[in-house]
Short mmCIF file of C-alpha atoms in Angstrom, two decimals:
data_model
loop_
_atom_site.label_atom_id
_atom_site.label_comp_id
_atom_site.label_asym_id
_atom_site.label_seq_id
_atom_site.Cartn_x
_atom_site.Cartn_y
_atom_site.Cartn_z
CA UNK A 1 2.64 -5.36 -36.18
CA UNK A 2 2.39 -6.18 -32.51
CA UNK A 3 4.92 -4.68 -30.09
CA UNK A 4 5.82 -5.59 -26.53
CA UNK A 5 5.30 -3.14 -23.73
CA UNK A 6 6.36 -3.49 -20.10
CA UNK A 7 6.16 -1.50 -16.88
CA UNK A 8 9.96 -1.23 -16.93
CA UNK A 9 9.91 0.62 -20.25
CA UNK A 10 7.00 2.86 -19.22
CA UNK A 11 8.51 3.68 -15.82
CA UNK A 12 11.97 4.41 -17.20
CA UNK A 13 10.31 6.81 -19.68
CA UNK A 14 8.17 8.42 -16.95
CA UNK A 15 11.26 8.87 -14.79
CA UNK A 16 12.82 11.16 -17.41
CA UNK A 17 10.12 13.70 -16.44
CA UNK A 18 10.10 12.95 -12.72
CA UNK A 19 13.77 12.46 -11.85
CA UNK A 20 15.64 14.53 -9.28
CA UNK A 21 16.95 17.89 -10.40
CA UNK A 22 20.21 17.46 -12.28
CA UNK A 23 19.49 13.79 -12.98
CA UNK A 24 17.77 14.37 -16.33
CA UNK A 25 20.69 13.18 -18.46
CA UNK A 26 21.17 9.97 -16.45
CA UNK A 27 17.43 9.32 -16.55
CA UNK A 28 17.35 9.76 -20.34
CA UNK A 29 20.39 7.48 -20.75
CA UNK A 30 18.71 4.82 -18.62
CA UNK A 31 15.54 5.11 -20.69
CA UNK A 32 17.54 4.78 -23.93
CA UNK A 33 19.25 1.66 -22.56
CA UNK A 34 15.86 0.17 -21.73
CA UNK A 35 14.49 1.18 -25.14
CA UNK A 36 17.46 -0.51 -26.78
CA UNK A 37 16.91 -3.55 -24.57
CA UNK A 38 20.42 -3.37 -23.23
CA UNK A 39 20.90 -5.48 -20.11
CA UNK A 40 20.69 -3.49 -16.87
CA UNK A 41 23.91 -3.63 -14.88
CA UNK A 42 23.32 -4.97 -11.40
CA UNK A 43 23.98 -2.24 -8.86
CA UNK A 44 23.82 -2.34 -5.06
CA UNK A 45 20.15 -1.38 -4.96
CA UNK A 46 19.18 -4.19 -7.34
CA UNK A 47 21.34 -6.71 -5.45
CA UNK A 48 19.82 -5.65 -2.11
CA UNK A 49 16.32 -5.92 -3.56
CA UNK A 50 16.99 -9.46 -4.78
CA UNK A 51 18.59 -10.52 -1.50
CA UNK A 52 15.65 -9.16 0.48
CA UNK A 53 13.12 -10.87 -1.78
CA UNK A 54 14.99 -14.17 -1.42
CA UNK A 55 14.94 -13.77 2.34
CA UNK A 56 11.17 -13.16 2.29
CA UNK A 57 10.75 -16.24 0.10
CA UNK A 58 12.79 -18.41 2.48
CA UNK A 59 10.78 -17.25 5.49
CA UNK A 60 7.46 -17.64 3.64
CA UNK A 61 8.44 -21.24 2.76
CA UNK A 62 9.14 -21.95 6.43
CA UNK A 63 12.90 -22.32 5.92
CA UNK A 64 15.27 -21.58 8.77
CA UNK A 65 17.18 -18.38 8.11
CA UNK A 66 20.37 -17.30 9.87
CA UNK A 67 20.19 -14.18 12.04
CA UNK A 68 20.40 -11.06 9.87
CA UNK A 69 19.70 -7.35 9.96
CA UNK A 70 16.73 -7.56 7.56
CA UNK A 71 14.97 -10.55 9.15
CA UNK A 72 12.42 -8.50 11.08
CA UNK A 73 11.31 -6.61 7.97
CA UNK A 74 11.32 -9.77 5.86
CA UNK A 75 9.13 -11.58 8.41
CA UNK A 76 6.49 -8.83 8.21
CA UNK A 77 6.36 -9.19 4.42
CA UNK A 78 6.46 -13.02 4.51
CA UNK A 79 3.50 -13.08 6.89
CA UNK A 80 1.42 -11.39 4.18
CA UNK A 81 2.59 -13.31 1.10
CA UNK A 82 2.99 -16.84 2.49
CA UNK A 83 0.87 -19.35 0.63
CA UNK A 84 0.88 -17.26 -2.55
CA UNK A 85 2.48 -18.06 -5.90
CA UNK A 86 5.74 -16.33 -6.78
CA UNK A 87 6.94 -14.79 -10.04
CA UNK A 88 3.64 -15.23 -11.83
CA UNK A 89 3.75 -14.23 -15.49
CA UNK A 90 0.79 -12.15 -16.59
CA UNK A 91 0.03 -10.77 -20.03
CA UNK A 92 -2.66 -9.41 -22.27
CA UNK A 93 -3.05 -7.98 -25.75
CA UNK A 94 -4.19 -4.37 -26.01
CA UNK A 95 -5.50 -2.50 -29.02
CA UNK A 96 -4.80 1.21 -28.64
CA UNK A 97 -5.59 3.31 -31.69
CA UNK A 98 -4.20 1.45 -34.68
CA UNK A 99 -1.49 -0.29 -32.69
CA UNK A 100 -1.53 -3.69 -31.00
CA UNK A 101 0.54 -4.20 -27.85
CA UNK A 102 1.52 -7.25 -25.88
CA UNK A 103 1.59 -6.03 -22.27
CA UNK A 104 3.33 -8.44 -19.95
CA UNK A 105 5.34 -8.80 -16.77
CA UNK A 106 6.00 -10.86 -13.66
CA UNK A 107 4.09 -10.36 -10.43
CA UNK A 108 6.23 -10.98 -7.35
CA UNK A 109 3.38 -12.78 -5.60
CA UNK A 110 -0.26 -13.53 -6.43
CA UNK A 111 -2.54 -14.67 -3.63
CA UNK A 112 -6.32 -14.75 -3.28
CA UNK A 113 -7.10 -11.99 -5.74
CA UNK A 114 -4.26 -9.69 -4.69
CA UNK A 115 -1.02 -8.95 -6.54
CA UNK A 116 1.90 -8.10 -4.25
CA UNK A 117 5.08 -6.31 -5.23
CA UNK A 118 7.99 -6.41 -2.80
CA UNK A 119 10.21 -3.33 -2.62
CA UNK A 120 13.31 -2.80 -0.56
CA UNK A 121 14.69 0.57 0.53
CA UNK A 122 18.20 0.77 1.90
CA UNK A 123 17.40 4.09 3.58
CA UNK A 124 15.53 4.04 6.88
CA UNK A 125 11.88 5.09 6.65
CA UNK A 126 12.54 7.91 9.10
CA UNK A 127 14.37 9.79 6.35
CA UNK A 128 11.79 9.23 3.59
CA UNK A 129 8.32 10.41 2.63
CA UNK A 130 7.00 7.22 1.07
CA UNK A 131 3.24 7.64 1.08
CA UNK A 132 1.93 8.28 -2.40
CA UNK A 133 5.30 7.60 -3.98
CA UNK A 134 4.00 4.69 -6.11
CA UNK A 135 0.95 6.51 -7.44
CA UNK A 136 2.71 7.55 -10.63
CA UNK A 137 4.12 4.07 -11.34
CA UNK A 138 2.62 2.10 -14.20
CA UNK A 139 3.07 -1.31 -12.54
CA UNK A 140 -0.24 -1.50 -10.67
CA UNK A 141 -2.17 -0.23 -13.70
CA UNK A 142 -0.40 -2.75 -15.97
CA UNK A 143 -0.72 -5.83 -13.78
CA UNK A 144 -4.32 -5.21 -12.75
CA UNK A 145 -5.08 -4.96 -16.49
CA UNK A 146 -3.23 -8.22 -17.23
CA UNK A 147 -4.89 -10.17 -14.42
CA UNK A 148 -8.58 -9.21 -14.37
CA UNK A 149 -9.32 -11.76 -11.62
CA UNK A 150 -7.18 -9.71 -9.19
CA UNK A 151 -9.00 -6.91 -7.41
CA UNK A 152 -6.06 -5.20 -5.70
CA UNK A 153 -2.36 -4.47 -6.14
CA UNK A 154 -0.30 -3.88 -3.00
CA UNK A 155 3.24 -2.52 -2.78
CA UNK A 156 4.98 -4.04 0.27
CA UNK A 157 7.88 -1.74 1.05
CA UNK A 158 10.48 -2.60 3.67
CA UNK A 159 13.68 -1.04 4.93
CA UNK A 160 14.59 -4.36 6.53
CA UNK A 161 12.77 -3.40 9.70
CA UNK A 162 9.51 -1.55 9.10
CA UNK A 163 6.74 -2.25 6.62
CA UNK A 164 4.96 0.36 4.55
CA UNK A 165 2.09 -0.70 2.28
CA UNK A 166 0.40 1.19 -0.52
CA UNK A 167 -2.62 -0.41 -2.20
CA UNK A 168 -4.35 0.36 -5.48
CA UNK A 169 -7.48 -0.99 -7.10
CA UNK A 170 -9.13 -0.30 -10.45
CA UNK A 171 -10.87 2.79 -9.05
CA UNK A 172 -7.65 4.36 -7.82
CA UNK A 173 -5.27 3.63 -10.66
CA UNK A 174 -4.87 5.30 -14.02
CA UNK A 175 -5.92 3.08 -16.95
CA UNK A 176 -2.83 1.56 -18.55
CA UNK A 177 -4.20 2.44 -22.00
CA UNK A 178 -3.88 6.14 -21.09
CA UNK A 179 -0.29 5.71 -19.94
CA UNK A 180 0.64 3.79 -23.09
CA UNK A 181 -1.10 6.40 -25.26
CA UNK A 182 0.92 9.19 -23.61
CA UNK A 183 4.10 7.19 -24.14
CA UNK A 184 3.33 6.52 -27.81
CA UNK A 185 2.37 10.15 -28.47
CA UNK A 186 5.73 11.20 -27.05
CA UNK A 187 7.54 8.49 -29.02
CA UNK A 188 5.79 9.42 -32.27
CA UNK A 189 7.13 12.96 -31.88
CA UNK A 190 10.64 11.46 -31.90
CA UNK A 191 10.83 9.35 -35.07
CA UNK A 192 14.36 8.08 -34.38
CA UNK A 193 13.23 6.65 -31.02
CA UNK A 194 9.97 5.31 -32.46
CA UNK A 195 12.03 3.41 -35.03
CA UNK A 196 14.13 1.83 -32.26
CA UNK A 197 10.98 0.87 -30.36
CA UNK A 198 9.39 -0.72 -33.42
CA UNK A 199 12.55 -2.67 -34.19
CA UNK A 200 13.58 -3.78 -30.74
CA UNK A 201 10.18 -4.38 -29.18
CA UNK A 202 8.41 -6.13 -32.05
CA UNK A 203 6.79 -9.42 -31.02
CA UNK A 204 8.18 -12.59 -32.53
CA UNK A 205 5.83 -14.22 -34.95
CA UNK B 1 -14.09 -18.63 18.98
CA UNK B 2 -13.54 -19.65 15.37
CA UNK B 3 -16.00 -18.41 12.77
CA UNK B 4 -16.32 -19.12 9.07
CA UNK B 5 -15.68 -16.11 6.85
CA UNK B 6 -19.32 -16.02 5.81
CA UNK B 7 -20.42 -15.80 9.47
CA UNK B 8 -18.44 -12.67 10.26
CA UNK B 9 -20.36 -9.73 11.67
CA UNK B 10 -18.90 -6.28 11.06
CA UNK B 11 -21.52 -4.29 12.96
CA UNK B 12 -18.98 -3.45 15.68
CA UNK B 13 -15.95 -3.11 13.42
CA UNK B 14 -13.45 -0.48 14.58
CA UNK B 15 -11.37 1.68 12.26
CA UNK B 16 -8.10 3.56 12.08
CA UNK B 17 -8.24 7.02 10.51
CA UNK B 18 -5.75 9.73 9.52
CA UNK B 19 -7.09 13.29 9.28
CA UNK B 20 -4.73 15.98 8.05
CA UNK B 21 -5.00 19.47 6.70
CA UNK B 22 -4.21 23.12 7.23
CA UNK B 23 -4.53 24.83 10.65
CA UNK B 24 -8.09 25.94 11.40
CA UNK B 25 -9.70 23.65 8.81
CA UNK B 26 -11.57 21.81 11.60
CA UNK B 27 -9.61 18.60 12.06
CA UNK B 28 -10.23 18.31 15.81
CA UNK B 29 -13.96 19.00 15.52
CA UNK B 30 -14.17 16.41 12.75
CA UNK B 31 -12.26 13.89 14.86
CA UNK B 32 -14.85 14.33 17.63
CA UNK B 33 -17.71 13.39 15.32
CA UNK B 34 -18.02 9.68 16.18
CA UNK B 35 -20.53 9.52 18.96
CA UNK B 36 -23.45 11.43 20.36
CA UNK B 37 -23.34 10.03 23.87
CA UNK B 38 -21.18 11.48 26.61
CA UNK B 39 -17.81 9.76 26.78
CA UNK B 40 -18.01 8.09 23.36
CA UNK B 41 -14.81 9.83 22.35
CA UNK B 42 -11.61 10.35 24.29
CA UNK B 43 -9.46 13.16 22.95
CA UNK B 44 -5.78 12.93 23.84
CA UNK B 45 -5.13 16.65 23.57
CA UNK B 46 -1.37 16.89 23.29
CA UNK B 47 -1.40 20.42 21.85
CA UNK B 48 -3.96 21.84 24.29
CA UNK B 49 -6.10 22.82 21.32
CA UNK B 50 -9.53 21.70 22.56
CA UNK B 51 -10.38 25.29 23.45
CA UNK B 52 -10.38 26.17 19.76
CA UNK B 53 -13.36 23.91 19.04
CA UNK B 54 -16.99 24.96 19.38
CA UNK B 55 -18.16 23.98 22.92
CA UNK B 56 -21.34 22.46 21.50
CA UNK B 57 -19.33 20.04 19.41
CA UNK B 58 -16.96 18.91 22.15
CA UNK B 59 -19.49 18.36 24.97
CA UNK B 60 -19.69 14.61 24.34
CA UNK B 61 -15.96 14.05 24.46
CA UNK B 62 -13.69 13.36 27.40
CA UNK B 63 -10.41 15.20 27.13
CA UNK B 64 -7.11 13.76 28.31
CA UNK B 65 -4.54 16.46 28.99
CA UNK B 66 -1.06 15.43 29.97
CA UNK B 67 2.35 16.95 30.24
CA UNK B 68 4.30 13.71 29.85
CA UNK B 69 3.91 10.45 27.95
CA UNK B 70 3.71 8.55 31.25
CA UNK B 71 0.66 10.60 32.22
CA UNK B 72 -0.98 9.69 28.91
CA UNK B 73 -0.33 5.99 29.63
CA UNK B 74 -1.74 6.26 33.16
CA UNK B 75 -4.88 7.98 31.93
CA UNK B 76 -5.42 5.25 29.34
CA UNK B 77 -5.96 2.88 32.27
CA UNK B 78 -8.97 4.81 33.57
CA UNK B 79 -12.64 3.70 33.21
CA UNK B 80 -13.25 6.73 30.96
CA UNK B 81 -10.65 5.51 28.51
CA UNK B 82 -12.02 1.95 28.50
CA UNK B 83 -15.58 3.23 28.02
CA UNK B 84 -14.73 5.33 24.96
CA UNK B 85 -15.53 3.99 21.48
CA UNK B 86 -13.00 6.23 19.82
CA UNK B 87 -9.63 7.58 20.84
CA UNK B 88 -8.33 10.68 19.09
CA UNK B 89 -4.64 11.52 19.10
CA UNK B 90 -4.29 15.26 18.55
CA UNK B 91 -1.71 15.41 17.08
CA UNK B 92 0.33 12.34 16.12
CA UNK B 93 3.30 14.64 15.50
CA UNK B 94 3.06 15.87 19.09
CA UNK B 95 2.82 12.30 20.38
CA UNK B 96 6.20 11.67 18.74
CA UNK B 97 7.51 14.79 20.54
CA UNK B 98 6.17 13.47 23.88
CA UNK B 99 7.88 10.15 23.16
CA UNK B 100 11.18 11.89 22.36
CA UNK B 101 10.96 13.62 25.74
CA UNK B 102 10.12 10.27 27.40
CA UNK B 103 13.05 8.54 25.70
CA UNK B 104 15.48 11.28 26.74
CA UNK B 105 14.36 11.05 30.36
CA UNK B 106 14.25 7.28 30.65
CA UNK B 107 16.87 5.91 28.21
CA UNK B 108 20.41 7.00 28.84
CA UNK B 109 21.59 6.54 25.25
CA UNK B 110 18.68 8.52 23.77
CA UNK B 111 20.54 11.69 24.75
CA UNK B 112 23.85 13.00 23.43
CA UNK B 113 26.61 14.26 25.74
CA UNK B 114 25.41 17.79 25.07
CA UNK B 115 21.89 16.87 26.19
CA UNK B 116 20.33 16.88 22.72
CA UNK B 117 18.12 14.09 21.38
CA UNK B 118 20.20 11.28 19.88
CA UNK B 119 18.21 10.61 16.71
CA UNK B 120 19.92 7.35 15.86
CA UNK B 121 19.20 5.59 19.16
CA UNK B 122 16.30 7.74 20.31
CA UNK B 123 14.03 7.16 17.33
CA UNK B 124 14.46 3.40 17.85
CA UNK B 125 12.91 3.75 21.31
CA UNK B 126 10.24 6.14 20.04
CA UNK B 127 9.27 3.76 17.26
CA UNK B 128 8.97 0.66 19.39
CA UNK B 129 7.02 2.46 22.15
CA UNK B 130 4.73 4.06 19.57
CA UNK B 131 4.01 0.66 17.99
CA UNK B 132 3.08 -0.78 21.36
CA UNK B 133 0.95 2.29 22.24
CA UNK B 134 -1.02 2.14 18.98
CA UNK B 135 -1.41 -1.65 19.17
CA UNK B 136 -2.79 -1.32 22.67
CA UNK B 137 -5.47 1.15 21.60
CA UNK B 138 -6.40 -0.59 18.36
CA UNK B 139 -5.99 -4.25 19.17
CA UNK B 140 -6.16 -4.75 22.93
CA UNK B 141 -8.65 -1.98 23.74
CA UNK B 142 -10.38 -2.43 20.32
CA UNK B 143 -11.11 1.26 19.79
CA UNK B 144 -11.45 3.38 16.71
CA UNK B 145 -8.26 5.39 16.60
CA UNK B 146 -8.00 8.73 14.88
CA UNK B 147 -4.64 10.31 14.20
CA UNK B 148 -4.69 14.04 13.56
CA UNK B 149 -1.71 15.45 11.73
CA UNK B 150 -0.79 18.98 10.81
CA UNK B 151 0.44 19.20 7.28
CA UNK B 152 3.30 21.00 5.59
CA UNK B 153 2.93 22.31 2.10
CA UNK B 154 6.02 21.51 0.08
CA UNK B 155 6.77 21.79 -3.62
CA UNK B 156 7.41 18.95 -6.03
CA UNK B 157 10.22 19.24 -8.55
CA UNK B 158 8.01 21.27 -10.89
CA UNK B 159 7.02 23.66 -8.12
CA UNK B 160 3.51 22.25 -7.66
CA UNK B 161 2.27 22.10 -4.05
CA UNK B 162 2.26 18.74 -2.28
CA UNK B 163 0.92 18.15 1.21
CA UNK B 164 2.98 16.07 3.65
CA UNK B 165 2.27 14.92 7.20
CA UNK B 166 4.12 16.92 9.83
CA UNK B 167 5.73 14.24 11.96
CA UNK B 168 9.31 13.27 12.72
CA UNK B 169 10.62 9.75 12.18
CA UNK B 170 9.24 6.75 10.31
CA UNK B 171 5.72 6.94 11.79
CA UNK B 172 4.52 9.29 9.02
CA UNK B 173 5.06 6.36 6.63
CA UNK B 174 4.22 3.30 8.73
CA UNK B 175 1.00 4.83 10.12
CA UNK B 176 -0.61 4.36 6.67
CA UNK B 177 -0.22 0.59 6.83
CA UNK B 178 -2.46 0.07 9.84
CA UNK B 179 -5.23 2.52 9.04
CA UNK B 180 -8.42 2.10 7.02
CA UNK B 181 -9.05 5.70 5.98
CA UNK B 182 -6.72 8.62 5.40
CA UNK B 183 -8.33 11.93 4.49
CA UNK B 184 -6.85 15.23 3.45
CA UNK B 185 -9.23 17.98 4.61
CA UNK B 186 -9.49 20.94 2.28
CA UNK B 187 -11.73 23.82 1.25
CA UNK B 188 -12.97 23.75 -2.34
CA UNK B 189 -14.93 26.91 -3.02
CA UNK B 190 -16.76 27.62 0.21
CA UNK B 191 -17.24 23.97 1.16
CA UNK B 192 -15.09 21.63 3.21
CA UNK B 193 -14.26 18.16 1.96
CA UNK B 194 -12.61 15.06 3.36
CA UNK B 195 -10.69 13.61 0.40
CA UNK B 196 -10.18 9.85 0.54
CA UNK B 197 -8.66 9.22 -2.91
CA UNK B 198 -5.03 10.18 -3.60
CA UNK B 199 -4.33 13.04 -5.98
CA UNK B 200 -1.18 14.71 -7.26
CA UNK B 201 -1.23 17.22 -4.39
CA UNK B 202 -1.92 14.83 -1.52
CA UNK B 203 -1.97 11.19 -0.53
CA UNK B 204 -5.13 9.61 0.86
CA UNK B 205 -6.65 6.21 1.52
CA UNK B 206 -10.17 4.93 1.20
CA UNK B 207 -11.81 1.54 1.35
CA UNK B 208 -15.18 -0.16 1.84
CA UNK B 209 -16.84 2.24 -0.58
CA UNK B 210 -15.49 5.38 1.10
CA UNK B 211 -13.63 7.26 -1.62
CA UNK B 212 -13.32 10.55 -3.45
CA UNK B 213 -14.35 13.91 -1.99
CA UNK B 214 -16.91 13.68 0.81
CA UNK B 215 -18.47 16.99 1.81
CA UNK B 216 -18.24 17.87 5.50
CA UNK B 217 -21.44 19.52 6.74
CA UNK B 218 -21.20 23.11 7.84
CA UNK B 219 -21.78 22.75 11.57
CA UNK B 220 -24.19 25.06 13.30
CA UNK B 221 -25.22 24.59 16.90
CA UNK B 222 -28.29 22.56 15.93
CA UNK B 223 -26.44 20.33 13.44
CA UNK B 224 -25.09 17.18 15.07
CA UNK B 225 -21.36 16.61 14.77
CA UNK B 226 -21.67 13.07 13.43
CA UNK B 227 -19.62 12.94 10.22
CA UNK B 228 -17.38 10.05 11.33
CA UNK B 229 -20.25 8.18 13.02
CA UNK B 230 -22.12 8.16 9.69
CA UNK B 231 -18.97 7.34 7.72
CA UNK B 232 -18.16 4.38 10.00
CA UNK B 233 -21.76 3.11 9.73
CA UNK B 234 -21.58 3.26 5.93
CA UNK B 235 -18.22 1.47 5.94
CA UNK B 236 -19.54 -1.25 8.27
CA UNK B 237 -22.57 -1.87 6.06
CA UNK B 238 -20.36 -1.95 2.96
CA UNK B 239 -17.94 -4.35 4.67
CA UNK B 240 -20.79 -6.68 5.52
CA UNK B 241 -22.06 -6.57 1.94
CA UNK B 242 -18.53 -7.07 0.55
CA UNK B 243 -17.98 -10.00 2.91
CA UNK B 244 -21.25 -11.64 2.02
CA UNK B 245 -20.36 -11.23 -1.67
CA UNK B 246 -16.78 -12.43 -1.34
CA UNK B 247 -17.30 -15.20 1.22
CA UNK B 248 -18.57 -17.61 -1.43
CA UNK B 249 -15.74 -16.67 -3.80
CA UNK B 250 -13.17 -17.22 -1.05
CA UNK B 251 -14.60 -20.64 -0.31
CA UNK B 252 -14.37 -21.59 -3.98
CA UNK B 253 -10.86 -20.09 -4.16
CA UNK B 254 -9.63 -22.07 -1.16
CA UNK B 255 -11.20 -25.28 -2.46
CA UNK B 256 -9.61 -24.81 -5.88
CA UNK B 257 -6.15 -24.03 -4.48
CA UNK B 258 -6.23 -27.03 -2.13
CA UNK B 259 -7.42 -29.34 -4.91
CA UNK B 260 -4.75 -27.96 -7.25
CA UNK B 261 -2.01 -28.64 -4.69
CA UNK B 262 -3.10 -32.29 -4.44
CA UNK B 263 -3.33 -32.68 -8.22
CA UNK B 264 0.07 -31.10 -8.86
CA UNK B 265 1.60 -33.29 -6.15
CA UNK B 266 0.69 -36.34 -8.28
CA UNK B 267 2.49 -35.13 -11.42
CA UNK B 268 5.48 -37.31 -12.29
CA UNK B 269 5.97 -37.01 -16.07
CA UNK B 270 4.63 -35.33 -19.22
CA UNK B 271 1.52 -37.55 -19.39
CA UNK B 272 0.48 -36.86 -15.80
CA UNK B 273 1.34 -33.18 -16.26
CA UNK B 274 -0.96 -32.89 -19.27
CA UNK B 275 -3.73 -34.78 -17.51
CA UNK B 276 -3.28 -32.48 -14.53
CA UNK B 277 -3.43 -29.40 -16.77
CA UNK B 278 -6.84 -30.48 -18.05
CA UNK B 279 -8.05 -31.36 -14.58
CA UNK B 280 -6.96 -27.96 -13.23
CA UNK B 281 -8.95 -26.19 -15.91
CA UNK B 282 -12.04 -28.16 -14.99
CA UNK B 283 -11.94 -27.05 -11.35
CA UNK B 284 -14.44 -24.49 -10.16
CA UNK B 285 -12.26 -21.37 -9.95
CA UNK B 286 -12.60 -18.03 -8.19
CA UNK B 287 -10.39 -14.94 -7.71
CA UNK B 288 -6.86 -15.83 -8.88
CA UNK B 289 -7.04 -19.58 -8.23
CA UNK B 290 -6.77 -20.51 -11.92
CA UNK B 291 -3.61 -18.46 -12.39
CA UNK B 292 -2.11 -19.77 -9.15
CA UNK B 293 -2.92 -23.39 -10.03
CA UNK B 294 -1.31 -22.98 -13.43
CA UNK B 295 1.83 -21.53 -11.79
CA UNK B 296 1.97 -24.47 -9.34
CA UNK B 297 1.88 -26.93 -12.24
CA UNK B 298 4.46 -24.99 -14.23
CA UNK B 299 6.85 -24.90 -11.26
CA UNK B 300 6.41 -28.64 -10.68
CA UNK B 301 7.04 -29.37 -14.37
CA UNK B 302 10.25 -27.36 -14.26
CA UNK B 303 11.53 -29.53 -11.43
CA UNK B 304 10.75 -32.60 -13.58
CA UNK B 305 12.56 -31.19 -16.63
CA UNK B 306 9.32 -30.63 -18.54
CA UNK B 307 8.50 -27.51 -20.56
CA UNK B 308 5.30 -26.27 -22.12
CA UNK B 309 5.27 -26.47 -25.90
CA UNK B 310 3.04 -23.81 -27.39
CA UNK B 311 3.03 -25.69 -30.71
CA UNK B 312 1.72 -28.88 -29.12
CA UNK B 313 -0.30 -27.17 -26.43
CA UNK B 314 1.16 -29.61 -23.97
CA UNK B 315 4.04 -30.28 -21.61
CA UNK B 316 6.91 -32.15 -23.21
CA UNK B 317 10.19 -33.50 -21.94
CA UNK B 318 13.22 -31.23 -22.28
CA UNK B 319 13.42 -27.74 -23.75
CA UNK B 320 10.21 -27.03 -25.63
CA UNK B 321 11.91 -24.29 -27.65
#
């Protein structure tokens, strides 16, 4: 049996251990929704993220955009990603122990050996400590594994004005096999959740 | 002057560096370690801390002391500043404090009615002036720039220590984007290390082969203070080697992407799409050009109402499913 695995599932699981104090129940509920493949309700953060990404896309394509409060930040991101390909599907099969996984996802932009992921933060950078905040995410490990021709993964983080970048390569990211192994070990200690995973995430065919 | 990528020479490449760590760990002395000739380094000593370094290790530096941001700017226009290879900002957190003072004195809305700093407006001025200051040193003056930060030990949610840059405003985040190396300086046993690879306790940044824990020599009076000079030399050599290795790949990549654009442009129906798919595969590919070319074709096919049929291994009209 081959099962699907995505960065969304792995990150929602990891967040149950790394969420803010008092947010454990919400984090577990979100993970269970993801595990059950329930659609994620669009909230303000998701809508803002999409709107910002669309703005970057428009600017990168050379389209005229009306004046807006995020234009400066979007221009800084567009300058980096213009000429790249957007929403590139990447995937690979992984054999970990006696299980086979289909690891897949969509890269925001791929350009000249670099995978870019665009993030939007509604809070101003002055109130955040961003550096290092993506180190524990599985996305860079997963996508660099799926696209061996890429040598770097860069998070492009904007608050609509400033740009913060955080880059990872194969030397500085945790192997995705380790992350998946940790996840499966945890899941195997919870048979009722393992059953859901094996039912809902089984690959067709 | 326009040069091909393969012609680039990195022997005079300049770098941006963050050094941070606990008080007394030797950040300032380390920051003065790029240059053995008098005047190679200009230290902007905003915390008046130069006296805490060993005189032997600071003799080759010029020291800029100032009591206002305007004085710093004036002194950056001197021949000593232009002659320096490296400019050290000690500390970046203090530079933000100097800029807050400057904003309060020169911008009426950077101050509240009670005379306090108006964070909302004031940090806008600080940020834009700081950007222009750093750009001037790095881009216009083309210097190595070294930002020293104090650090604050905080606790993560599980109570484990994490080290954060001590600096108000957004600069503690945005500074990482424009720098090449960011090192957390720490003692491990009785040795000092500059750590260039991020760990759970601290963030760091390395590139051009500079990574992991690099031991900092224990300086005695007869040991030259040249840690950064050697590190920059190594990075320059690695950059040259990387460039020479990648230049050919980049040429192939660009050729493949340009050819793919032309081929995809000519796709009008399923037959031309399938011919194009074969032609794209036969191109000489490098880096991610194959993946990008395939995405270009897929996007074009979508606009033509074509979908890829896994069963047929080809593009077909309509919904392949």
